[in-house]
PDB file of C-alpha atoms in Angstrom:
ATOM      1  CA  UNK A 532      12.444  -8.416 -36.063  1.00 87.00           C
ATOM      2  CA  UNK A 533      12.191 -12.109 -34.513  1.00 93.00           C
ATOM      3  CA  UNK A 534       9.427 -13.075 -32.360  1.00 95.00           C
ATOM      4  CA  UNK A 535       8.641 -16.328 -30.500  1.00 97.00           C
ATOM      5  CA  UNK A 536       5.848 -17.421 -28.373  1.00 98.00           C
ATOM      6  CA  UNK A 537       7.249 -19.530 -25.201  1.00 98.00           C
ATOM      7  CA  UNK A 538       5.502 -22.248 -23.464  1.00 98.00           C
ATOM      8  CA  UNK A 539       6.636 -22.589 -19.620  1.00 98.00           C
ATOM      9  CA  UNK A 540       6.269 -25.382 -17.278  1.00 98.00           C
ATOM     10  CA  UNK A 541       6.967 -24.418 -13.871  1.00 98.00           C
ATOM     11  CA  UNK A 542       7.079 -25.723 -10.252  1.00 97.00           C
ATOM     12  CA  UNK A 543       3.778 -25.438  -8.993  1.00 91.00           C
ATOM     13  CA  UNK A 544       4.544 -23.099  -6.385  1.00 96.00           C
ATOM     14  CA  UNK A 545       6.485 -20.576  -8.193  1.00 97.00           C
ATOM     15  CA  UNK A 546       4.155 -19.693 -10.986  1.00 97.00           C
ATOM     16  CA  UNK A 547       4.091 -15.999  -9.833  1.00 97.00           C
ATOM     17  CA  UNK A 548       7.280 -15.692  -8.868  1.00 98.00           C
ATOM     18  CA  UNK A 549       8.883 -17.105 -12.335  1.00 98.00           C
ATOM     19  CA  UNK A 550       6.847 -14.665 -14.392  1.00 98.00           C
ATOM     20  CA  UNK A 551       7.512 -11.755 -12.416  1.00 98.00           C
ATOM     21  CA  UNK A 552      11.293 -12.767 -13.011  1.00 98.00           C
ATOM     22  CA  UNK A 553      10.843 -13.513 -16.824  1.00 98.00           C
ATOM     23  CA  UNK A 554       8.613 -10.379 -17.668  1.00 98.00           C
ATOM     24  CA  UNK A 555      11.903  -8.375 -16.547  1.00 98.00           C
ATOM     25  CA  UNK A 556      14.113 -10.098 -18.954  1.00 98.00           C
ATOM     26  CA  UNK A 557      15.287  -7.998 -21.896  1.00 96.00           C
ATOM     27  CA  UNK A 558      13.348  -8.974 -25.149  1.00 97.00           C
ATOM     28  CA  UNK A 559      10.500 -10.488 -23.371  1.00 98.00           C
ATOM     29  CA  UNK A 560       7.100  -8.303 -23.976  1.00 97.00           C
ATOM     30  CA  UNK A 561       4.721 -10.196 -22.006  1.00 98.00           C
ATOM     31  CA  UNK A 562       4.172 -12.993 -19.980  1.00 98.00           C
ATOM     32  CA  UNK A 563       0.553 -14.815 -19.306  1.00 98.00           C
ATOM     33  CA  UNK A 564      -0.582 -17.145 -16.830  1.00 97.00           C
ATOM     34  CA  UNK A 565      -2.628 -19.703 -18.407  1.00 97.00           C
ATOM     35  CA  UNK A 566      -4.636 -22.847 -18.067  1.00 96.00           C
ATOM     36  CA  UNK A 567      -3.801 -26.374 -19.663  1.00 95.00           C
ATOM     37  CA  UNK A 568      -0.560 -28.105 -20.373  1.00 96.00           C
ATOM     38  CA  UNK A 569       1.598 -25.169 -19.417  1.00 98.00           C
ATOM     39  CA  UNK A 570       1.812 -22.502 -16.536  1.00 98.00           C
ATOM     40  CA  UNK A 571       3.051 -19.523 -18.467  1.00 98.00           C
ATOM     41  CA  UNK A 572       3.230 -18.330 -22.277  1.00 98.00           C
ATOM     42  CA  UNK A 573       5.948 -15.357 -23.070  1.00 98.00           C
ATOM     43  CA  UNK A 574       5.952 -13.333 -25.896  1.00 97.00           C
ATOM     44  CA  UNK A 575       9.642 -12.882 -26.978  1.00 98.00           C
ATOM     45  CA  UNK A 576      10.759 -10.066 -29.582  1.00 96.00           C
ATOM     46  CA  UNK A 577      14.522  -9.627 -30.600  1.00 96.00           C
ATOM     47  CA  UNK A 578      16.386  -7.804 -33.453  1.00 95.00           C
ATOM     48  CA  UNK A 579      17.628 -11.271 -34.942  1.00 93.00           C
ATOM     49  CA  UNK A 580      16.690 -14.900 -34.742  1.00 90.00           C
ATOM     50  CA  UNK A 581      20.221 -15.621 -33.175  1.00 92.00           C
ATOM     51  CA  UNK A 582      19.204 -13.112 -30.412  1.00 94.00           C
ATOM     52  CA  UNK A 583      16.495 -15.467 -29.342  1.00 93.00           C
ATOM     53  CA  UNK A 584      19.209 -18.110 -28.527  1.00 90.00           C
ATOM     54  CA  UNK A 585      20.357 -15.825 -25.724  1.00 93.00           C
ATOM     55  CA  UNK A 586      17.159 -14.539 -24.373  1.00 96.00           C
ATOM     56  CA  UNK A 587      15.316 -18.041 -24.310  1.00 97.00           C
ATOM     57  CA  UNK A 588      17.929 -20.759 -23.071  1.00 96.00           C
ATOM     58  CA  UNK A 589      20.148 -18.320 -21.298  1.00 96.00           C
ATOM     59  CA  UNK A 590      17.490 -16.327 -19.847  1.00 97.00           C
ATOM     60  CA  UNK A 591      13.978 -17.769 -19.351  1.00 98.00           C
ATOM     61  CA  UNK A 592      15.109 -21.484 -19.171  1.00 98.00           C
ATOM     62  CA  UNK A 593      17.498 -20.577 -16.214  1.00 98.00           C
ATOM     63  CA  UNK A 594      14.881 -18.425 -14.213  1.00 98.00           C
ATOM     64  CA  UNK A 595      14.394 -20.349 -10.775  1.00 97.00           C
ATOM     65  CA  UNK A 596      11.126 -22.220 -10.940  1.00 98.00           C
ATOM     66  CA  UNK A 597      11.433 -22.953 -14.743  1.00 98.00           C
ATOM     67  CA  UNK A 598      10.917 -26.658 -15.209  1.00 98.00           C
ATOM     68  CA  UNK A 599      10.649 -26.701 -19.060  1.00 98.00           C
ATOM     69  CA  UNK A 600      10.238 -24.555 -22.084  1.00 98.00           C
ATOM     70  CA  UNK A 601       8.845 -25.213 -25.529  1.00 98.00           C
ATOM     71  CA  UNK A 602       9.631 -22.095 -28.129  1.00 97.00           C
ATOM     72  CA  UNK A 603       7.387 -21.374 -31.262  1.00 97.00           C
ATOM     73  CA  UNK A 604       9.125 -19.521 -33.694  1.00 94.00           C
ATOM     74  CA  UNK A 605       7.236 -17.039 -35.385  1.00 91.00           C
ATOM     75  CA  UNK A 606       7.457 -16.606 -39.155  1.00 88.00           C
ATOM     76  CA  UNK A 607       4.771 -14.256 -40.055  1.00 83.00           C
ATOM     77  CA  UNK A 608       2.524 -12.172 -38.145  1.00 81.00           C
ATOM     78  CA  UNK A 609      -0.951 -11.391 -39.132  1.00 83.00           C
ATOM     79  CA  UNK A 610      -3.040  -8.776 -36.952  1.00 77.00           C
ATOM     80  CA  UNK A 611      -6.193  -7.123 -37.209  1.00 75.00           C
ATOM     81  CA  UNK A 612      -4.495  -3.793 -36.972  1.00 69.00           C
ATOM     82  CA  UNK A 613      -2.331  -4.393 -39.795  1.00 60.00           C
ATOM     83  CA  UNK A 614      -5.234  -5.525 -42.165  1.00 57.00           C
ATOM     84  CA  UNK A 615      -7.096  -2.483 -41.358  1.00 60.00           C
ATOM     85  CA  UNK A 616      -4.307  -0.314 -41.922  1.00 55.00           C
ATOM     86  CA  UNK A 617      -3.871  -1.859 -45.351  1.00 54.00           C
ATOM     87  CA  UNK A 618      -7.314  -1.259 -46.359  1.00 55.00           C
ATOM     88  CA  UNK A 619      -7.150   2.496 -45.371  1.00 57.00           C
ATOM     89  CA  UNK A 620      -4.381   2.688 -47.624  1.00 54.00           C
ATOM     90  CA  UNK A 621      -6.299   1.404 -50.438  1.00 57.00           C
ATOM     91  CA  UNK A 622      -4.928  -2.272 -50.234  1.00 51.00           C
ATOM     92  CA  UNK A 623      -6.840  -5.155 -51.172  1.00 52.00           C
TER      93      UNK A 623
END
């Protein structure tokens, strides 16, 4: 599994419309409207890292209203649920 976090800057009047279009793209799990230097954050998952090249530059970046993207590739996932499950199985 390949995951990425995509920081998205939009035209100021297109935040909501862009978010609605982005979340409909295959591979996009969630889109968050955020405060700060960017307008939206998308969580993207694909079977392979190569698939992200289709989803992000060919999908997200081409949505009307998207001005710029910055992609953070995830190498490893840490979650509270995974940690608790390991302890339930006797992991240390």
